Short mmCIF file of C-alpha atoms and ligand atoms in Angstrom, two decimals:
data_model
loop_
_atom_site.label_atom_id
_atom_site.label_comp_id
_atom_site.label_asym_id
_atom_site.label_seq_id
_atom_site.Cartn_x
_atom_site.Cartn_y
_atom_site.Cartn_z
CA MET A 140 -1.49 23.91 -2.38
CA ASN A 141 -4.12 21.57 -3.09
CA LEU A 142 -5.45 19.33 -0.38
CA VAL A 143 -5.85 15.78 -1.62
CA PHE A 144 -6.90 12.74 -0.09
CA ARG A 145 -6.14 8.90 -1.07
CA TRP A 146 -8.83 6.78 -1.76
CA PHE A 147 -8.46 2.80 -2.44
CA GLY A 148 -11.48 2.65 -4.72
CA ASP A 149 -14.75 1.06 -3.93
CA SER A 150 -13.61 -1.28 -1.23
CA ASP A 151 -12.49 1.41 0.76
CA PRO A 152 -14.80 2.39 3.78
CA ALA A 153 -13.73 5.82 3.39
CA THR A 154 -15.80 6.78 0.65
CA LEU A 155 -15.84 9.49 -1.92
CA GLY A 156 -19.04 10.81 -0.41
CA LYS A 157 -17.28 11.28 3.04
CA ILE A 158 -14.05 12.43 1.80
CA ARG A 159 -15.92 15.21 -0.01
CA GLN A 160 -17.09 16.70 3.55
CA ILE A 161 -13.62 17.60 4.75
CA PRO A 162 -13.10 21.18 4.32
CA ALA A 163 -11.03 22.49 1.60
CA MET A 164 -10.79 18.76 0.12
CA LYS A 165 -10.00 19.36 -3.46
CA GLY A 166 -9.15 16.12 -5.12
CA ILE A 167 -8.51 12.27 -4.95
CA VAL A 168 -5.33 10.30 -5.31
CA SER A 169 -5.99 6.88 -6.37
CA ALA A 170 -5.04 4.18 -8.99
CA LEU A 171 -6.18 1.20 -11.10
CA TYR A 172 -5.28 -1.17 -7.95
CA ASP A 173 -6.53 -4.11 -9.83
CA PHE A 174 -3.71 -3.92 -12.62
CA GLU A 175 -0.78 -6.05 -11.75
CA PRO A 176 2.77 -4.49 -12.25
CA GLY A 177 3.91 -4.36 -15.73
CA VAL A 178 0.55 -4.42 -17.26
CA PRO A 179 -0.35 -1.35 -19.20
CA TRP A 180 -3.35 0.99 -18.10
CA PRO A 181 -5.73 1.53 -20.77
CA VAL A 182 -6.96 4.97 -21.10
CA ALA A 183 -10.60 4.07 -20.94
CA ALA A 184 -10.25 2.68 -17.55
CA VAL A 185 -8.22 5.85 -16.42
CA ALA A 186 -11.08 7.86 -17.81
CA ALA A 187 -13.99 6.13 -16.11
CA LEU A 188 -11.99 6.52 -12.69
CA ARG A 189 -11.78 10.12 -13.18
CA GLU A 190 -15.78 10.64 -14.00
CA ARG A 191 -16.51 8.51 -10.98
CA ILE A 192 -14.46 11.22 -8.94
CA GLU A 193 -15.46 14.00 -10.38
CA ALA A 194 -19.22 12.95 -10.05
CA GLU A 195 -18.63 13.46 -6.41
CA GLY A 196 -17.39 17.23 -7.05
CA LEU A 197 -13.72 16.11 -6.52
CA GLU A 198 -10.64 16.24 -9.01
CA PHE A 199 -8.39 13.50 -10.07
CA ARG A 200 -4.93 14.79 -10.91
CA VAL A 201 -2.75 12.52 -8.59
CA VAL A 202 -2.09 8.83 -9.37
CA GLU A 203 -0.81 6.82 -6.85
CA SER A 204 0.95 4.52 -7.84
CA VAL A 205 1.91 2.99 -11.18
CA PRO A 206 3.82 0.00 -9.93
CA VAL A 207 7.29 -0.73 -11.41
CA HIS A 208 7.82 -4.35 -12.19
CA GLU A 209 10.42 -6.34 -10.39
CA ASP A 210 12.09 -7.08 -13.82
CA VAL A 211 12.97 -3.42 -14.08
CA LYS A 212 14.48 -3.05 -10.62
CA LEU A 213 16.30 -6.41 -11.11
CA GLY A 214 17.75 -5.26 -14.60
CA SER A 215 16.25 -8.80 -15.98
CA SER A 216 15.88 -9.58 -19.55
CA GLY A 217 12.00 -8.66 -19.61
CA ARG A 218 12.80 -5.24 -18.52
CA ASP A 219 12.31 -3.06 -21.79
CA ALA A 220 8.72 -4.69 -22.31
CA ARG A 221 7.88 -3.77 -18.62
CA ILE A 222 9.28 -0.32 -19.21
CA GLU A 223 7.24 0.07 -22.31
CA ALA A 224 4.10 -1.04 -20.35
CA PHE A 225 5.14 1.91 -17.68
CA ILE A 226 5.34 4.18 -20.35
CA ALA A 227 1.88 2.96 -22.05
CA SER A 228 0.44 3.77 -18.68
CA LEU A 229 1.73 7.32 -18.43
CA ARG A 230 0.20 7.93 -21.85
CA ALA A 231 -3.04 6.68 -20.69
CA ILE A 232 -2.82 8.87 -17.53
CA GLY A 233 -1.65 12.12 -19.73
CA SER A 234 -4.35 11.66 -22.00
CA ALA A 235 -7.46 10.98 -19.53
CA LEU A 236 -6.33 13.10 -16.66
CA GLY A 237 -4.52 16.00 -18.58
CA SER A 238 -6.54 19.59 -18.52
CA PRO A 239 -6.11 22.01 -21.19
CA ALA A 240 -4.07 25.23 -20.54
CA GLY A 241 -6.42 27.78 -19.35
CA GLY A 242 -8.85 24.99 -17.66
CA PRO A 243 -9.18 24.61 -13.97
CA ASP A 244 -5.61 23.51 -13.57
CA ASP A 245 -4.13 25.96 -15.90
CA GLY A 246 -2.54 23.12 -17.94
CA ARG A 247 -0.68 21.51 -15.09
CA PRO A 248 0.28 18.20 -15.84
CA PRO A 249 -1.08 15.16 -13.74
CA VAL A 250 1.23 13.47 -11.15
CA VAL A 251 2.25 10.20 -11.31
CA THR A 252 3.77 8.59 -8.10
CA TYR A 253 5.82 5.36 -8.35
CA ASN A 254 8.48 3.97 -6.16
CA PHE A 255 11.80 1.87 -6.88
CA MET A 256 11.63 -0.41 -3.62
CA PRO A 257 12.86 -3.87 -4.40
CA ALA A 258 10.58 -6.90 -3.71
CA PHE A 259 8.23 -4.67 -1.35
CA ASP A 260 6.60 -1.20 -0.68
CA TRP A 261 6.42 -0.05 2.77
CA LEU A 262 7.06 -2.17 5.86
CA ARG A 263 5.95 -2.35 9.45
CA THR A 264 5.94 -4.55 12.20
CA GLU A 265 2.72 -3.81 13.73
CA LEU A 266 -0.58 -2.43 12.26
CA ARG A 267 -2.28 -1.91 15.70
CA SER A 268 0.15 -0.68 18.40
CA PRO A 269 -1.61 0.54 21.32
CA ASN A 270 -1.33 4.26 22.14
CA PRO A 271 -2.21 5.45 25.93
CA ASP A 272 -5.05 7.45 24.41
CA GLY A 273 -6.80 4.20 23.11
CA SER A 274 -5.90 4.86 19.73
CA THR A 275 -3.81 2.44 17.81
CA SER A 276 -0.78 3.48 15.14
CA LEU A 277 1.47 1.43 12.76
CA TYR A 278 4.86 0.63 14.20
CA TYR A 279 8.13 -0.34 12.94
CA ASP A 280 10.89 -2.48 14.85
CA HIS A 281 14.03 -3.12 12.86
CA ASP A 282 15.22 -5.71 15.54
CA ARG A 283 12.14 -7.57 14.83
CA VAL A 284 12.59 -7.42 11.04
CA GLU A 285 16.10 -8.36 11.27
CA SER A 286 15.00 -11.52 13.34
CA VAL A 287 13.32 -12.90 10.38
CA ASP A 288 15.14 -14.73 7.64
CA PRO A 289 13.35 -14.40 4.50
CA LEU A 290 15.26 -17.37 2.85
CA VAL A 291 13.58 -19.72 5.28
CA GLU A 292 10.67 -18.19 6.92
CA THR A 293 7.63 -16.98 5.35
CA LEU A 294 7.01 -13.22 5.98
CA ASP A 295 4.03 -12.31 7.76
CA LEU A 296 4.94 -8.84 8.53
CA PRO A 297 2.34 -6.17 7.63
CA GLY A 298 3.22 -4.48 4.50
CA TRP A 299 4.80 -7.21 2.91
CA LEU A 300 2.93 -8.45 -0.14
CA GLY A 301 3.07 -12.12 0.75
CA ARG A 302 1.42 -13.21 -2.47
CA ARG A 303 4.72 -15.01 -3.71
CA GLY A 304 4.73 -18.00 -1.77
CA MET A 305 7.75 -19.13 0.32
CA ASP A 306 9.78 -20.00 -3.10
CA GLY A 307 9.25 -16.65 -4.78
CA GLN A 308 9.81 -14.86 -1.81
CA ALA A 309 13.36 -16.58 -0.96
CA ARG A 310 14.08 -16.43 -4.80
CA LEU A 311 13.63 -12.65 -5.03
CA VAL A 312 15.15 -11.77 -1.67
CA ALA A 313 18.17 -13.98 -2.98
CA ARG A 314 18.30 -11.95 -6.26
CA TYR A 315 18.38 -8.85 -4.73
CA ARG A 316 20.90 -9.56 -2.16
CA GLU A 317 23.07 -10.61 -5.08
CA LEU A 318 22.33 -7.58 -7.26
CA GLY A 319 23.45 -4.85 -4.57
CA GLU A 320 23.15 -1.30 -4.08
CA ALA A 321 25.21 -0.17 -7.25
CA GLU A 322 23.52 -2.52 -9.63
CA LEU A 323 20.10 -1.18 -8.39
CA TRP A 324 21.32 2.38 -8.73
CA ARG A 325 22.21 1.50 -12.52
CA ASN A 326 18.71 -0.07 -13.10
CA TYR A 327 17.10 2.93 -11.77
CA GLU A 328 19.13 5.02 -14.01
CA TYR A 329 18.37 3.07 -17.00
CA PHE A 330 14.50 3.03 -16.11
CA LEU A 331 14.59 6.87 -15.52
CA ARG A 332 16.48 7.47 -18.68
CA ALA A 333 13.68 5.84 -20.50
CA VAL A 334 10.53 7.14 -18.56
CA VAL A 335 11.50 10.66 -17.93
CA PRO A 336 11.40 11.92 -21.63
CA ALA A 337 8.19 9.64 -21.97
CA ALA A 338 6.70 11.43 -19.31
CA VAL A 339 7.27 14.75 -20.74
CA ARG A 340 5.79 13.55 -24.13
CA ALA A 341 2.90 12.07 -22.03
CA GLY A 342 2.25 15.34 -20.27
CA VAL A 343 2.58 13.92 -17.02
CA VAL A 344 5.07 14.67 -14.01
CA LEU A 345 6.54 11.69 -12.11
CA ALA A 346 7.09 11.49 -8.38
CA VAL A 347 9.30 9.09 -6.69
CA HIS A 348 8.25 8.02 -3.27
CA PRO A 349 11.20 7.29 -1.06
CA ASP A 350 11.74 3.76 0.41
CA ASP A 351 9.89 3.42 3.35
CA PRO A 352 11.67 2.80 5.81
CA PRO A 353 14.87 4.49 4.24
CA TRP A 354 17.29 1.97 4.95
CA PRO A 355 18.09 -1.55 3.60
CA VAL A 356 16.11 -4.46 4.99
CA PHE A 357 16.61 -8.09 5.09
CA GLY A 358 19.93 -7.52 3.44
CA ILE A 359 18.10 -6.00 0.35
CA PRO A 360 19.42 -2.78 -0.76
CA ARG A 361 17.21 0.46 -0.52
CA ILE A 362 18.31 3.29 -2.42
CA VAL A 363 15.91 6.26 -2.34
CA THR A 364 16.65 7.17 1.33
CA GLY A 365 17.62 10.91 1.72
CA ALA A 366 18.90 13.79 0.25
CA GLN A 367 21.98 12.80 -1.43
CA ALA A 368 19.81 10.04 -3.38
CA LEU A 369 17.47 12.99 -4.31
CA ARG A 370 20.34 15.05 -5.69
CA ARG A 371 21.72 11.98 -7.38
CA ILE A 372 18.17 11.52 -8.98
CA ALA A 373 17.96 14.86 -10.14
CA GLY A 374 21.33 14.44 -11.69
CA ILE A 375 20.32 11.62 -13.96
CA ASP A 376 17.48 13.73 -15.89
CA PRO A 377 17.16 17.64 -14.42
CA GLU A 378 14.03 17.75 -16.37
CA PRO A 379 11.11 19.00 -13.88
CA ALA A 380 9.40 15.88 -14.87
CA ASN A 381 11.65 13.89 -13.07
CA GLY A 382 9.96 14.85 -9.74
CA PHE A 383 9.62 13.75 -6.02
CA CYS A 384 7.05 12.65 -3.62
CA PHE A 385 8.22 14.04 -0.62
CA CYS A 386 7.01 11.83 2.23
CA ALA A 387 7.96 13.69 5.59
CA GLY A 388 7.07 10.50 7.60
CA THR A 389 9.39 8.35 5.68
CA PHE A 390 12.44 10.47 5.60
CA GLY A 391 12.00 11.44 9.22
CA SER A 392 12.01 7.85 10.30
CA SER A 393 15.76 8.26 9.75
CA GLU A 394 17.88 10.40 12.29
CA ASP A 395 20.19 10.92 9.31
CA ASN A 396 17.73 13.23 7.36
CA ASP A 397 17.32 16.82 7.87
CA VAL A 398 13.54 17.05 6.66
CA VAL A 399 13.25 20.56 7.07
CA GLY A 400 16.52 21.31 5.11
CA MET A 401 15.13 18.74 2.59
CA ALA A 402 11.80 20.17 2.03
CA GLY A 403 13.59 23.58 1.24
CA GLU A 404 16.39 22.33 -0.82
CA PHE A 405 13.99 20.16 -2.89
CA ALA A 406 10.74 22.35 -3.09
CA GLN A 407 11.18 23.19 -6.76
CA ARG A 408 11.29 19.56 -7.62
CA ILE A 409 8.46 18.36 -5.25
CA ALA A 410 5.52 17.19 -7.33
CA PHE A 411 3.70 15.67 -4.36
CA ALA A 412 3.89 15.99 -0.63
CA HIS A 413 2.71 13.22 1.89
CA LEU A 414 3.03 15.00 5.08
CA ARG A 415 2.64 13.32 8.41
CA ASN A 416 4.51 13.16 11.71
CA VAL A 417 6.56 10.21 13.22
CA ARG A 418 8.17 9.31 16.78
CA ARG A 419 11.33 7.97 16.47
CA THR A 420 11.62 5.35 19.22
CA GLY A 421 15.12 4.21 19.11
CA ASP A 422 17.95 3.16 16.37
CA ARG A 423 15.77 2.55 13.57
CA SER A 424 12.46 1.91 15.11
CA PHE A 425 9.29 4.45 15.20
CA ALA A 426 5.74 4.73 15.79
CA GLU A 427 3.31 6.66 13.63
CA THR A 428 1.65 9.49 15.45
CA ALA A 429 -1.00 12.26 14.81
CA HIS A 430 0.01 14.72 12.28
CA TRP A 431 0.86 17.88 14.90
CA THR A 432 4.35 18.85 15.54
CA GLY A 433 3.79 18.06 19.33
CA ALA A 434 2.72 14.27 18.78
CA GLY A 435 6.32 13.35 17.23
CA SER A 436 9.73 13.92 16.22
CA LEU A 437 9.13 16.23 13.28
CA ASP A 438 8.85 19.99 13.11
CA MET A 439 5.66 19.98 10.81
CA ALA A 440 5.24 24.08 10.75
CA ALA A 441 8.95 24.15 9.80
CA ILE A 442 8.73 21.51 7.07
CA VAL A 443 5.63 23.37 5.54
CA THR A 444 7.31 26.97 5.89
CA ALA A 445 10.36 25.37 3.96
CA LEU A 446 8.21 23.89 1.33
CA VAL A 447 5.82 27.30 0.85
CA GLU A 448 8.93 29.59 0.78
CA GLY A 449 10.88 27.32 -1.51
CA GLY A 450 8.18 27.71 -4.07
CA PHE A 451 6.24 24.20 -3.59
CA ASP A 452 2.55 24.81 -4.75
CA GLY A 453 1.30 21.31 -5.41
CA PRO A 454 -0.88 18.59 -4.13
CA VAL A 455 -0.46 17.81 -0.56
CA ARG A 456 -2.07 14.73 1.30
CA PRO A 457 -2.41 13.79 4.77
CA ASP A 458 -0.56 10.42 5.27
CA HIS A 459 -0.79 7.63 7.33
CA GLY A 460 -3.05 8.05 10.32
CA ARG A 461 -3.91 6.49 13.76
CA MET A 462 -7.26 4.60 14.10
CA ILE A 463 -9.39 6.44 16.43
CA TRP A 464 -12.98 6.49 17.51
CA GLY A 465 -13.08 2.83 17.04
CA GLU A 466 -12.96 3.02 13.38
CA GLU A 467 -12.34 -0.05 11.40
CA GLY A 468 -10.31 0.66 8.22
CA MET A 469 -7.19 0.17 5.99
CA PRO A 470 -4.15 0.32 8.12
CA GLY A 471 -2.70 3.79 8.21
CA TYR A 472 -5.78 4.79 5.86
CA GLY A 473 -8.83 5.40 8.27
CA LEU A 474 -10.85 8.61 7.61
CA PHE A 475 -11.00 10.00 10.80
CA ASP A 476 -7.36 10.79 11.71
CA ARG A 477 -6.29 11.69 8.25
CA ALA A 478 -9.31 14.08 8.38
CA LEU A 479 -8.14 15.76 11.17
CA GLY A 480 -4.44 15.71 9.73
CA SER A 481 -5.72 17.42 6.76
CA GLN A 482 -7.15 20.42 8.79
CA TYR A 483 -3.82 20.65 10.56
CA LEU A 484 -1.78 21.00 7.31
CA LEU A 485 -4.48 23.22 5.92
CA GLY A 486 -4.11 25.54 8.86
CA LEU A 487 -0.25 25.51 8.35
CA PHE A 488 -0.16 26.09 4.63
CA GLU A 489 -2.61 29.08 4.98
CA GLN A 490 -0.47 30.79 7.64
CA ALA A 491 2.93 29.91 5.82
CA GLU A 492 1.32 31.10 2.25
CA ARG A 493 0.11 34.28 3.75
CA LYS A 494 3.41 35.12 5.13
CA THR A 495 5.36 34.36 1.78
CA PRO A 496 5.54 37.74 0.36
CA GLN A 497 3.97 37.91 -3.03
CA GLY A 498 6.15 37.82 -6.11
CA SER A 499 9.23 37.07 -3.90
CA PRO A 500 11.27 33.81 -3.34
CA ARG A 501 8.45 31.58 -4.51
CA ARG A 502 9.63 29.96 -7.42
CA GLU A 503 8.11 28.26 -10.47
CA SER A 504 6.89 24.37 -9.06
CA PRO A 505 8.07 21.55 -11.15
CA GLN A 506 4.43 21.24 -12.00
CA LYS A 507 4.07 24.41 -13.69
CA ARG A 508 7.39 24.41 -15.47
CA GLY A 509 6.88 20.65 -16.61
CA GLU A 510 4.58 21.50 -19.47
CA LYS A 511 6.78 24.41 -20.64
CA SER A 512 9.90 22.10 -21.12
CA ARG A 513 10.98 20.18 -24.17
C1 DNO B 761 2.26 3.83 1.80
C2 DNO B 761 2.49 4.79 0.72
C3 DNO B 761 3.32 3.93 -0.37
C4 DNO B 761 3.15 4.68 -1.58
C5 DNO B 761 4.19 4.18 -2.63
C6 DNO B 761 4.37 4.88 -3.95
O1 DNO B 761 1.46 4.08 2.63
O2 DNO B 761 3.05 6.04 0.90
O3 DNO B 761 2.92 2.83 -0.42
O4 DNO B 761 1.85 4.72 -2.08
O5 DNO B 761 5.32 3.62 -2.17
O6 DNO B 761 4.64 4.16 -4.88
#
């Protein structure tokens, strides 16, 4: 595995200079955060970001995320132009971040993370929920979410991108409610049929992030929620470039998901892993915790073993951390607890990779296979 760390650019208090001091840290996960969804990324801007990261001795091989415009998810008339813009960004990433065969990455394609969550990305009800040890965590309480009517109240929940204003918000929520789950799947399928072949041509591997939390919110459908959804996505286009971002904490916040089983089942198709623990506190409620198994509901050691034994050999990042030692920073993305988490993951992988016998069930990862197909 390659250990990587998310960095939000120059405004991020966790600077590249600090990140590079984390033992075994190989690369950065980042994006052109100033670009609105549906606007194509210029190759020069991606290349400049790569240079900036490489100047600190780190790699830039994983993009998180290229956002998908709402027109695509809604299936509105403007969607083809937005899909074209997404594809143009894939081309820019392939050309700016691709490395030749025989190079340090042995020709492995860069990874492009995206999600197909309607209206907003990850959602939490508290950003600073206090823990008994004095640290704070992100928290999600489904009853609290459901007590808000987004058609009449402005959402001020953390994670909600409240940039649309009341009208925009209400209109969007109403449209998704009307759209429903079956139509959302149809729109996702339409998108995949266009972008997967384009990803292959661009020399990149796609990695869809699950919907976080993995259930409908505010009466809006959410579809990338568990094993069945992942099987369906793989069935739409079996091409390895149609890959997954395996977010253990997202899947694990639902009791319905067997996260260890999923890690094993999909190891071949996982292009990127977000590994964190989560403590389920009730029906559809959870607290984010420190990374190790004892802190939450997930068996992290078993997840890592399942990934390694299944043949996963891609980039891994620690995910949302607590805020500890008085750190101020982006919710979930402080330096300290993620750095601790990364070292725990490093230990689990070192152990699991040693135990996996040479030349046995480890199969080729989607990244390695990606460049061979088509
Ligand atoms: C949250 C992140 C997500 C993720 C996107 C990928 O902390 O894991 O926002 O980056 O959903 O498109």
